[in-house]
Amino acid sequence: MSLYQMQKFLFDINRDDGLQQQFRADMSAVLDRYRLDGEERRAIETGDVGLIYVLGANGQLLMHYAAYLGMPWADYIAAMRVGVARHGPVRAGVYAMTTRLDERVADV
Amino acid sequence: MSLVFAGICSHAPGITGRAQQADRSIAGAFFHSYRSMGDELAAARPDALVIVAAEHFANFFMNNMPAFAVGMAQSYEGPIEDPQWLGIPRTVIPGNAPLSQRLIREMMQTVDLAYAEEWKFDHGVMVPLSFLTPRYDLPVIPVNINCQGPPLTPLHRAWALGEALRRAADLVPERIAVVGTGGISHWPATPDSGKINENWDREFLQRWQANDKPALLSYTDEATYRDAGQGGFEIRTFISIAAAAQGRGSLRYYRPIPIFSVGCTVATMEIACRT
C-alpha cells in the first residue's frame, strides 16, 4: 500500500501538461518513477478509476484525473460505484461512499 | 478602514462545468444572485480582491502542505483544470505582488503563512471570478486554507487568519475586498456527489449571519464529516471571512442544486468596526 505515491502520481499528472504527454507516449516509464504496489500500478495501467477510488485516492485528485482520461461526468460517477461493487468499500482517506450502490444521487 | 467588501460564495466546478445540465430557471436565479454580488463588489471600488479559497491540489500537496498560503505573484494562470471540463477558458489573472508582500508581512505577525510566487488557480478561485469579475480586470490575491489533506487547519486558526487579514487590510492604503469560497455540506468527487444536507447548511448559515464565533468554531471534523461530508471541511473559508468582517451577514441566495453538487450560496457581510 503506497497511497501517497499513487496520489503523488495523480497530483503530478493533473498539473503538468508535459508529464501528460510523456504518459501517453510511454506509460511504463512514467509509472516507474513512483513506488506503486502491483494493485495500484494495475489500476492506473488499466484506467480503472473505480479501483483507484477504492484504494483511497483523494476524490479531488481522482476527479481531475478522470477528466484528463476524457470520462464524461456520469461515467466517472458510475465507475466509482462499480469500483465499490467489485472491490468493496473505500479503504483509506476521507472520500468514502455513503449512499447505496443502486442510488442515483442528482439523477446521475 | 480599507476593508471595503466581504462576501462568501460557492465554488463547485459543476456550477460552470455542468451548467447546461441544470434546470435553466433554477440555475438562472442563482447565477443572477452571483453576478449581483459582483456588482456590489465593483460598487465598493476595491483595488484588489483577496480570495480565501480551499484549493484542491492544484499547487499544494502532502509533500509540504501549508496550513495557510498566500499568493505573492504579479499574475496567475487558471483554470488548471481542462477548460472544457470546467466551462471556463484559460486566462491570465492580474495579481499585485507589492501589495501581497505588505499584507503577508503584517499577517505573519500573528499567523504563520506560506507564500507562493507561483500559483495556478483551480475551480475554487476561477468559478467565483467567472461571476464576480468576468473580465478578470481586478488584481486578485489568493489565500488557501488546507481543507483537503488531513490533518486540516483547525477552525480557530481559520478565525485567526481572518483576523490577521482584517488587520493587514486596515493598515494598507488600498481598498481591499475579501471573498471566501467553498461549499457547506457536500460530498464532491464521490458517488454521493449531489447529496446535500440542507438543514445543516441552513444552521451553519444562521451562525455565519449572526457572526456567532463560539457556534462557528464548535464544529468538530468528525461531526462535519458525518453530517456534511468531506466538502463540509471548507467551512473554514467562510469562517475566516466572518472573522475578517466582524459584522452581520446577509444571505442573498441559498438553494441545493444537486447537479452542481452543493447547496449554492451567495452572501455578503457588513464590515464592522474592529473590536
CSV table of C-alpha atoms in Angstrom, one decimal:
chain,number,residue,atom,x,y,z
A,1,MET,CA,0.0,0.0,0.0
A,2,SER,CA,1.6,3.2,-1.2
A,3,LEU,CA,-1.3,5.5,-1.3
A,4,TYR,CA,0.9,8.6,-1.0
A,5,GLN,CA,2.9,7.6,-4.1
A,6,MET,CA,-0.3,6.9,-6.1
A,7,GLN,CA,-1.7,10.3,-5.1
A,8,LYS,CA,1.6,11.9,-6.0
A,9,PHE,CA,1.3,10.5,-9.5
A,10,LEU,CA,-2.2,11.9,-9.8
A,11,PHE,CA,-1.1,15.3,-8.4
A,12,ASP,CA,1.8,15.4,-10.8
A,13,ILE,CA,0.0,14.4,-13.9
A,14,ASN,CA,-3.1,16.6,-13.2
A,15,ARG,CA,-1.0,19.8,-13.3
A,16,ASP,CA,1.8,19.0,-15.8
A,17,ASP,CA,1.0,19.0,-19.5
A,18,GLY,CA,4.5,17.7,-20.3
A,19,LEU,CA,4.0,14.7,-18.0
A,20,GLN,CA,0.6,14.0,-19.6
A,21,GLN,CA,2.3,13.8,-23.0
A,22,GLN,CA,5.0,11.5,-21.6
A,23,PHE,CA,2.4,9.3,-20.0
A,24,ARG,CA,0.6,9.0,-23.3
A,25,ALA,CA,3.8,8.1,-25.1
A,26,ASP,CA,5.3,5.7,-22.5
A,27,MET,CA,3.1,4.9,-19.6
A,28,SER,CA,5.6,2.4,-18.0
A,29,ALA,CA,8.4,4.9,-17.9
A,30,VAL,CA,6.3,7.4,-16.1
A,31,LEU,CA,4.9,4.9,-13.6
A,32,ASP,CA,8.4,3.5,-12.9
A,33,ARG,CA,9.1,6.9,-11.1
A,34,TYR,CA,6.6,6.1,-8.4
A,35,ARG,CA,6.8,3.3,-5.8
A,36,LEU,CA,3.5,1.8,-6.5
A,37,ASP,CA,2.4,-1.7,-5.4
A,38,GLY,CA,1.0,-4.1,-8.0
A,39,GLU,CA,-2.6,-3.3,-7.4
A,40,GLU,CA,-2.1,0.5,-7.7
A,41,ARG,CA,0.0,0.1,-10.8
A,42,ARG,CA,-2.5,-2.1,-12.5
A,43,ALA,CA,-5.4,0.2,-11.5
A,44,ILE,CA,-3.6,3.1,-13.3
A,45,GLU,CA,-2.4,1.0,-16.3
A,46,THR,CA,-5.9,-0.2,-17.0
A,47,GLY,CA,-7.6,3.1,-16.3
A,48,ASP,CA,-9.6,1.6,-13.5
A,49,VAL,CA,-10.9,4.7,-11.9
A,50,GLY,CA,-13.2,2.6,-9.6
A,51,LEU,CA,-10.3,0.8,-8.1
A,52,ILE,CA,-8.2,4.0,-7.7
A,53,TYR,CA,-11.2,5.3,-5.8
A,54,VAL,CA,-11.5,2.3,-3.6
A,55,LEU,CA,-7.7,2.4,-2.9
A,56,GLY,CA,-8.4,5.7,-1.2
A,57,ALA,CA,-7.2,8.4,-3.6
A,58,ASN,CA,-8.4,11.8,-2.6
A,59,GLY,CA,-11.5,12.5,-4.7
A,60,GLN,CA,-10.3,15.9,-5.8
A,61,LEU,CA,-7.2,14.3,-7.3
A,62,LEU,CA,-9.2,11.5,-9.0
A,63,MET,CA,-11.9,13.8,-10.3
A,64,HIS,CA,-9.4,15.7,-12.4
A,65,TYR,CA,-7.6,12.6,-13.4
A,66,ALA,CA,-10.9,11.2,-14.7
A,67,ALA,CA,-11.4,14.4,-16.7
A,68,TYR,CA,-7.9,14.1,-18.1
A,69,LEU,CA,-8.9,10.5,-19.2
A,70,GLY,CA,-11.8,12.0,-21.0
A,71,MET,CA,-14.5,10.4,-18.9
A,72,PRO,CA,-17.9,12.2,-19.0
A,73,TRP,CA,-19.3,13.1,-15.6
A,74,ALA,CA,-21.9,10.3,-15.4
A,75,ASP,CA,-19.3,7.7,-16.5
A,76,TYR,CA,-16.9,8.8,-13.8
A,77,ILE,CA,-19.6,8.6,-11.1
A,78,ALA,CA,-20.6,5.2,-12.4
A,79,ALA,CA,-17.0,4.0,-12.4
A,80,MET,CA,-16.7,4.7,-8.7
A,81,ARG,CA,-19.8,2.8,-7.9
A,82,VAL,CA,-18.6,-0.1,-10.0
A,83,GLY,CA,-15.3,0.0,-8.1
A,84,VAL,CA,-17.1,-0.3,-4.8
A,85,ALA,CA,-19.3,-3.1,-6.1
A,86,ARG,CA,-16.2,-5.1,-7.3
A,87,HIS,CA,-13.6,-4.3,-4.8
A,88,GLY,CA,-15.5,-3.4,-1.6
A,89,PRO,CA,-15.7,-0.2,0.4
A,90,VAL,CA,-13.1,2.6,0.1
A,91,ARG,CA,-10.0,1.5,2.1
A,92,ALA,CA,-8.5,4.9,3.2
A,93,GLY,CA,-8.9,8.6,3.1
A,94,VAL,CA,-12.0,10.8,3.6
A,95,TYR,CA,-13.9,10.2,0.4
A,96,ALA,CA,-15.9,7.1,1.3
A,97,MET,CA,-19.2,6.4,-0.4
A,98,THR,CA,-22.2,6.9,2.0
A,99,THR,CA,-25.0,6.2,-0.5
A,100,ARG,CA,-26.4,2.9,-1.7
A,101,LEU,CA,-25.0,1.2,-4.8
A,102,ASP,CA,-28.3,1.5,-6.5
A,103,GLU,CA,-28.9,5.1,-5.5
A,104,ARG,CA,-28.8,7.7,-8.2
A,105,VAL,CA,-27.9,11.0,-6.5
A,106,ALA,CA,-28.6,14.1,-8.6
A,107,ASP,CA,-30.1,11.7,-11.2
A,108,VAL,CA,-26.6,10.6,-12.2
B,1,MET,CA,-10.8,51.5,7.1
B,2,SER,CA,-9.6,49.8,3.9
B,3,LEU,CA,-11.5,46.6,4.0
B,4,VAL,CA,-14.4,47.6,1.8
B,5,PHE,CA,-16.3,44.4,0.9
B,6,ALA,CA,-16.8,40.9,2.4
B,7,GLY,CA,-18.7,38.0,1.0
B,8,ILE,CA,-18.9,34.3,0.5
B,9,CYS,CA,-19.9,32.1,-2.4
B,10,SER,CA,-19.9,28.5,-3.7
B,11,HIS,CA,-17.2,27.4,-6.0
B,12,ALA,CA,-18.2,23.9,-7.1
B,13,PRO,CA,-16.9,23.1,-10.6
B,14,GLY,CA,-20.3,21.8,-11.7
B,15,ILE,CA,-21.6,25.4,-11.4
B,16,THR,CA,-19.9,26.2,-14.6
B,17,GLY,CA,-18.9,22.8,-15.9
B,18,ARG,CA,-22.4,21.3,-15.7
B,19,ALA,CA,-24.4,24.5,-16.1
B,20,GLN,CA,-26.2,23.0,-19.2
B,21,GLN,CA,-27.4,20.0,-17.2
B,22,ALA,CA,-29.2,22.1,-14.6
B,23,ASP,CA,-32.8,23.3,-14.7
B,24,ARG,CA,-32.5,26.6,-16.5
B,25,SER,CA,-34.8,28.7,-14.3
B,26,ILE,CA,-33.2,27.5,-11.1
B,27,ALA,CA,-29.6,27.9,-12.3
B,28,GLY,CA,-30.6,31.3,-13.7
B,29,ALA,CA,-31.7,32.7,-10.4
B,30,PHE,CA,-28.5,31.5,-8.7
B,31,PHE,CA,-26.3,33.0,-11.5
B,32,HIS,CA,-28.2,36.2,-11.2
B,33,SER,CA,-27.5,36.5,-7.5
B,34,TYR,CA,-23.9,35.5,-8.1
B,35,ARG,CA,-23.5,38.3,-10.7
B,36,SER,CA,-25.3,40.8,-8.4
B,37,MET,CA,-22.7,40.1,-5.8
B,38,GLY,CA,-20.1,41.0,-8.5
B,39,ASP,CA,-22.0,44.3,-9.0
B,40,GLU,CA,-21.9,45.0,-5.2
B,41,LEU,CA,-18.2,44.2,-5.2
B,42,ALA,CA,-17.5,46.6,-8.0
B,43,ALA,CA,-19.6,49.3,-6.3
B,44,ALA,CA,-17.2,49.1,-3.3
B,45,ARG,CA,-14.4,50.2,-5.7
B,46,PRO,CA,-11.8,47.8,-4.5
B,47,ASP,CA,-8.2,48.0,-5.6
B,48,ALA,CA,-7.7,44.2,-5.0
B,49,LEU,CA,-9.7,41.2,-4.3
B,50,VAL,CA,-8.4,38.7,-1.7
B,51,ILE,CA,-10.0,35.3,-2.3
B,52,VAL,CA,-9.8,32.9,0.5
B,53,ALA,CA,-10.4,29.5,-1.1
B,54,ALA,CA,-10.0,25.9,-0.4
B,55,GLU,CA,-7.8,24.6,-3.2
B,56,HIS,CA,-7.8,21.1,-4.4
B,57,PHE,CA,-4.2,20.0,-5.1
B,58,ALA,CA,-3.5,22.5,-7.9
B,59,ASN,CA,-0.5,23.9,-6.0
B,60,PHE,CA,-0.1,22.2,-2.6
B,61,PHE,CA,0.2,18.6,-1.8
B,62,MET,CA,1.0,16.3,1.1
B,63,ASN,CA,4.8,16.6,0.4
B,64,ASN,CA,4.7,20.0,2.0
B,65,MET,CA,1.2,21.0,2.9
B,66,PRO,CA,0.8,24.5,4.4
B,67,ALA,CA,-2.0,25.3,6.8
B,68,PHE,CA,-2.2,28.7,5.1
B,69,ALA,CA,-0.7,30.0,1.9
B,70,VAL,CA,-0.9,33.5,0.3
B,71,GLY,CA,-0.1,34.3,-3.3
B,72,MET,CA,2.6,36.8,-3.9
B,73,ALA,CA,2.8,36.9,-7.7
B,74,GLN,CA,2.2,39.7,-10.2
B,75,SER,CA,-0.1,37.4,-12.2
B,76,TYR,CA,-1.7,34.0,-12.0
B,77,GLU,CA,-3.0,31.5,-14.5
B,78,GLY,CA,-6.1,29.5,-14.5
B,79,PRO,CA,-8.0,27.3,-14.6
B,80,ILE,CA,-5.6,24.4,-14.1
B,81,GLU,CA,-8.4,22.0,-15.0
B,82,ASP,CA,-9.3,21.2,-18.5
B,83,PRO,CA,-11.1,24.4,-19.7
B,84,GLN,CA,-13.8,22.4,-21.5
B,85,TRP,CA,-14.5,20.3,-18.4
B,86,LEU,CA,-14.8,23.4,-16.2
B,87,GLY,CA,-16.5,25.6,-18.8
B,88,ILE,CA,-14.1,28.4,-18.2
B,89,PRO,CA,-11.4,29.4,-20.8
B,90,ARG,CA,-7.8,29.5,-19.6
B,91,THR,CA,-6.6,33.1,-18.9
B,92,VAL,CA,-4.1,35.2,-17.0
B,93,ILE,CA,-5.4,37.0,-13.9
B,94,PRO,CA,-3.6,40.0,-12.6
B,95,GLY,CA,-2.1,40.0,-9.1
B,96,ASN,CA,-0.3,42.7,-7.1
B,97,ALA,CA,3.0,41.4,-5.7
B,98,PRO,CA,3.9,44.5,-3.7
B,99,LEU,CA,0.5,44.6,-2.0
B,100,SER,CA,0.7,40.8,-1.3
B,101,GLN,CA,4.1,41.4,0.4
B,102,ARG,CA,2.7,44.1,2.6
B,103,LEU,CA,-0.3,42.1,3.6
B,104,ILE,CA,1.7,39.0,4.2
B,105,ARG,CA,4.3,40.8,6.4
B,106,GLU,CA,1.5,42.1,8.6
B,107,MET,CA,-0.5,38.9,8.7
B,108,MET,CA,2.7,37.0,9.7
B,109,GLN,CA,2.8,38.9,13.0
B,110,THR,CA,0.1,36.6,14.2
B,111,VAL,CA,-0.3,33.7,11.8
B,112,ASP,CA,2.4,31.6,10.2
B,113,LEU,CA,1.9,31.7,6.5
B,114,ALA,CA,3.5,30.1,3.5
B,115,TYR,CA,3.7,32.4,0.5
B,116,ALA,CA,3.9,31.5,-3.2
B,117,GLU,CA,5.1,33.4,-6.2
B,118,GLU,CA,3.7,30.8,-8.4
B,119,TRP,CA,0.1,29.7,-8.2
B,120,LYS,CA,-2.3,28.1,-10.6
B,121,PHE,CA,-5.9,28.8,-9.9
B,122,ASP,CA,-8.3,25.9,-9.8
B,123,HIS,CA,-12.1,26.0,-9.7
B,124,GLY,CA,-12.0,27.3,-6.1
B,125,VAL,CA,-10.9,30.7,-7.5
B,126,MET,CA,-11.9,30.5,-11.1
B,127,VAL,CA,-15.6,29.7,-10.7
B,128,PRO,CA,-16.1,32.7,-8.4
B,129,LEU,CA,-14.1,35.0,-10.6
B,130,SER,CA,-16.1,34.0,-13.7
B,131,PHE,CA,-19.1,35.5,-12.0
B,132,LEU,CA,-17.7,38.3,-9.9
B,133,THR,CA,-15.0,39.8,-12.2
B,134,PRO,CA,-15.7,38.1,-15.5
B,135,ARG,CA,-13.3,40.4,-17.3
B,136,TYR,CA,-10.5,39.4,-14.9
B,137,ASP,CA,-9.5,43.1,-14.6
B,138,LEU,CA,-9.3,43.3,-10.8
B,139,PRO,CA,-6.0,42.2,-9.2
B,140,VAL,CA,-6.5,39.1,-7.1
B,141,ILE,CA,-4.6,37.8,-4.1
B,142,PRO,CA,-5.3,34.1,-3.5
B,143,VAL,CA,-5.3,32.7,0.0
B,144,ASN,CA,-5.5,29.0,0.7
B,145,ILE,CA,-6.6,27.2,3.9
B,146,ASN,CA,-5.9,23.5,4.0
B,147,CYS,CA,-9.4,21.9,3.8
B,148,GLN,CA,-8.2,18.8,1.8
B,149,GLY,CA,-5.3,16.9,3.3
B,150,PRO,CA,-5.8,15.9,7.0
B,151,PRO,CA,-4.6,17.0,9.5
B,152,LEU,CA,-6.6,20.0,8.5
B,153,THR,CA,-6.2,23.6,9.7
B,154,PRO,CA,-8.1,23.9,12.9
B,155,LEU,CA,-11.2,26.2,12.8
B,156,HIS,CA,-9.9,28.6,15.4
B,157,ARG,CA,-6.8,29.1,13.3
B,158,ALA,CA,-9.0,29.9,10.3
B,159,TRP,CA,-10.6,32.5,12.5
B,160,ALA,CA,-7.2,33.8,13.4
B,161,LEU,CA,-6.3,34.0,9.7
B,162,GLY,CA,-9.4,36.2,9.1
B,163,GLU,CA,-8.5,38.5,12.0
B,164,ALA,CA,-5.0,38.8,10.6
B,165,LEU,CA,-6.3,39.6,7.1
B,166,ARG,CA,-8.5,42.3,8.5
B,167,ARG,CA,-5.7,43.9,10.5
B,168,ALA,CA,-3.5,43.8,7.4
B,169,ALA,CA,-6.1,45.2,5.1
B,170,ASP,CA,-6.8,48.1,7.5
B,171,LEU,CA,-3.1,49.0,7.5
B,172,VAL,CA,-2.7,49.4,3.7
B,173,PRO,CA,-3.9,52.4,1.8
B,174,GLU,CA,-5.5,50.3,-0.9
B,175,ARG,CA,-9.2,49.4,-0.8
B,176,ILE,CA,-9.4,45.6,-0.1
B,177,ALA,CA,-12.3,43.2,-0.9
B,178,VAL,CA,-12.4,39.7,0.6
B,179,VAL,CA,-14.4,36.8,-0.6
B,180,GLY,CA,-14.4,33.3,0.9
B,181,THR,CA,-15.2,30.4,-1.5
B,182,GLY,CA,-16.2,26.9,-0.8
B,183,GLY,CA,-19.1,24.6,-0.1
B,184,ILE,CA,-21.1,24.0,3.0
B,185,SER,CA,-22.3,20.4,3.3
B,186,HIS,CA,-21.4,18.4,0.2
B,187,TRP,CA,-19.9,15.1,-0.9
B,188,PRO,CA,-18.0,16.1,-4.0
B,189,ALA,CA,-15.9,13.7,-6.1
B,190,THR,CA,-17.6,10.6,-4.7
B,191,PRO,CA,-20.6,8.6,-5.9
B,192,ASP,CA,-22.6,10.7,-3.4
B,193,SER,CA,-22.0,13.8,-5.4
B,194,GLY,CA,-25.2,15.8,-5.3
B,195,LYS,CA,-26.1,14.8,-1.7
B,196,ILE,CA,-26.7,18.0,0.3
B,197,ASN,CA,-27.7,18.3,4.0
B,198,GLU,CA,-29.9,21.4,3.7
B,199,ASN,CA,-30.7,21.6,7.4
B,200,TRP,CA,-27.0,21.5,8.3
B,201,ASP,CA,-26.3,24.2,5.7
B,202,ARG,CA,-29.1,26.5,7.0
B,203,GLU,CA,-27.9,26.1,10.6
B,204,PHE,CA,-24.3,27.0,9.5
B,205,LEU,CA,-25.5,30.0,7.5
B,206,GLN,CA,-27.5,31.2,10.5
B,207,ARG,CA,-24.4,31.0,12.7
B,208,TRP,CA,-22.5,32.8,10.0
B,209,GLN,CA,-25.0,35.6,9.5
B,210,ALA,CA,-25.1,36.1,13.3
B,211,ASN,CA,-21.3,36.1,13.3
B,212,ASP,CA,-21.6,33.8,16.3
B,213,LYS,CA,-17.9,32.9,16.8
B,214,PRO,CA,-18.3,30.2,19.5
B,215,ALA,CA,-21.0,28.5,17.5
B,216,LEU,CA,-19.0,28.7,14.3
B,217,LEU,CA,-15.9,27.2,16.0
B,218,SER,CA,-17.8,24.5,17.8
B,219,TYR,CA,-17.9,22.0,14.8
B,220,THR,CA,-15.5,19.0,15.1
B,221,ASP,CA,-14.1,17.5,11.9
B,222,GLU,CA,-15.6,14.1,12.9
B,223,ALA,CA,-19.1,15.6,13.2
B,224,THR,CA,-18.6,17.6,10.0
B,225,TYR,CA,-17.5,14.6,8.0
B,226,ARG,CA,-20.5,12.6,9.3
B,227,ASP,CA,-23.1,15.3,8.7
B,228,ALA,CA,-21.7,17.4,6.0
B,229,GLY,CA,-19.2,15.2,4.1
B,230,GLN,CA,-15.6,16.0,3.3
B,231,GLY,CA,-16.8,19.0,1.4
B,232,GLY,CA,-18.0,20.4,4.7
B,233,PHE,CA,-14.4,20.9,5.7
B,234,GLU,CA,-14.5,24.0,3.5
B,235,ILE,CA,-16.5,25.9,6.2
B,236,ARG,CA,-13.0,27.2,7.1
B,237,THR,CA,-13.0,29.7,4.3
B,238,PHE,CA,-16.4,31.1,5.3
B,239,ILE,CA,-15.4,31.3,8.9
B,240,SER,CA,-12.3,33.3,8.1
B,241,ILE,CA,-14.5,35.9,6.3
B,242,ALA,CA,-16.7,36.2,9.4
B,243,ALA,CA,-13.6,36.9,11.4
B,244,ALA,CA,-12.3,39.5,8.9
B,245,ALA,CA,-15.6,41.4,8.5
B,246,GLN,CA,-16.8,41.0,12.1
B,247,GLY,CA,-20.3,42.2,11.1
B,248,ARG,CA,-23.7,40.6,10.4
B,249,GLY,CA,-24.1,38.6,7.3
B,250,SER,CA,-26.9,38.8,4.7
B,251,LEU,CA,-27.8,35.7,2.8
B,252,ARG,CA,-28.5,36.6,-0.8
B,253,TYR,CA,-29.1,33.1,-2.2
B,254,TYR,CA,-29.2,29.6,-0.9
B,255,ARG,CA,-30.6,26.5,-2.6
B,256,PRO,CA,-29.4,23.0,-3.0
B,257,ILE,CA,-28.8,22.3,-6.7
B,258,PRO,CA,-27.8,18.6,-6.8
B,259,ILE,CA,-26.3,18.6,-10.3
B,260,PHE,CA,-23.9,21.3,-9.1
B,261,SER,CA,-23.1,19.0,-6.1
B,262,VAL,CA,-23.6,21.8,-3.5
B,263,GLY,CA,-26.1,24.0,-1.7
B,264,CYS,CA,-25.5,27.1,-3.8
B,265,THR,CA,-24.7,30.1,-1.7
B,266,VAL,CA,-24.2,33.8,-2.1
B,267,ALA,CA,-23.9,36.0,1.0
B,268,THR,CA,-22.3,39.3,1.9
B,269,MET,CA,-21.3,40.6,5.3
B,270,GLU,CA,-21.2,44.2,6.6
B,271,ILE,CA,-17.8,45.4,7.7
B,272,ALA,CA,-18.0,46.2,11.4
B,273,CYS,CA,-15.5,48.2,13.4
B,274,ARG,CA,-12.7,46.1,14.7
B,275,THR,CA,-13.0,45.0,18.3
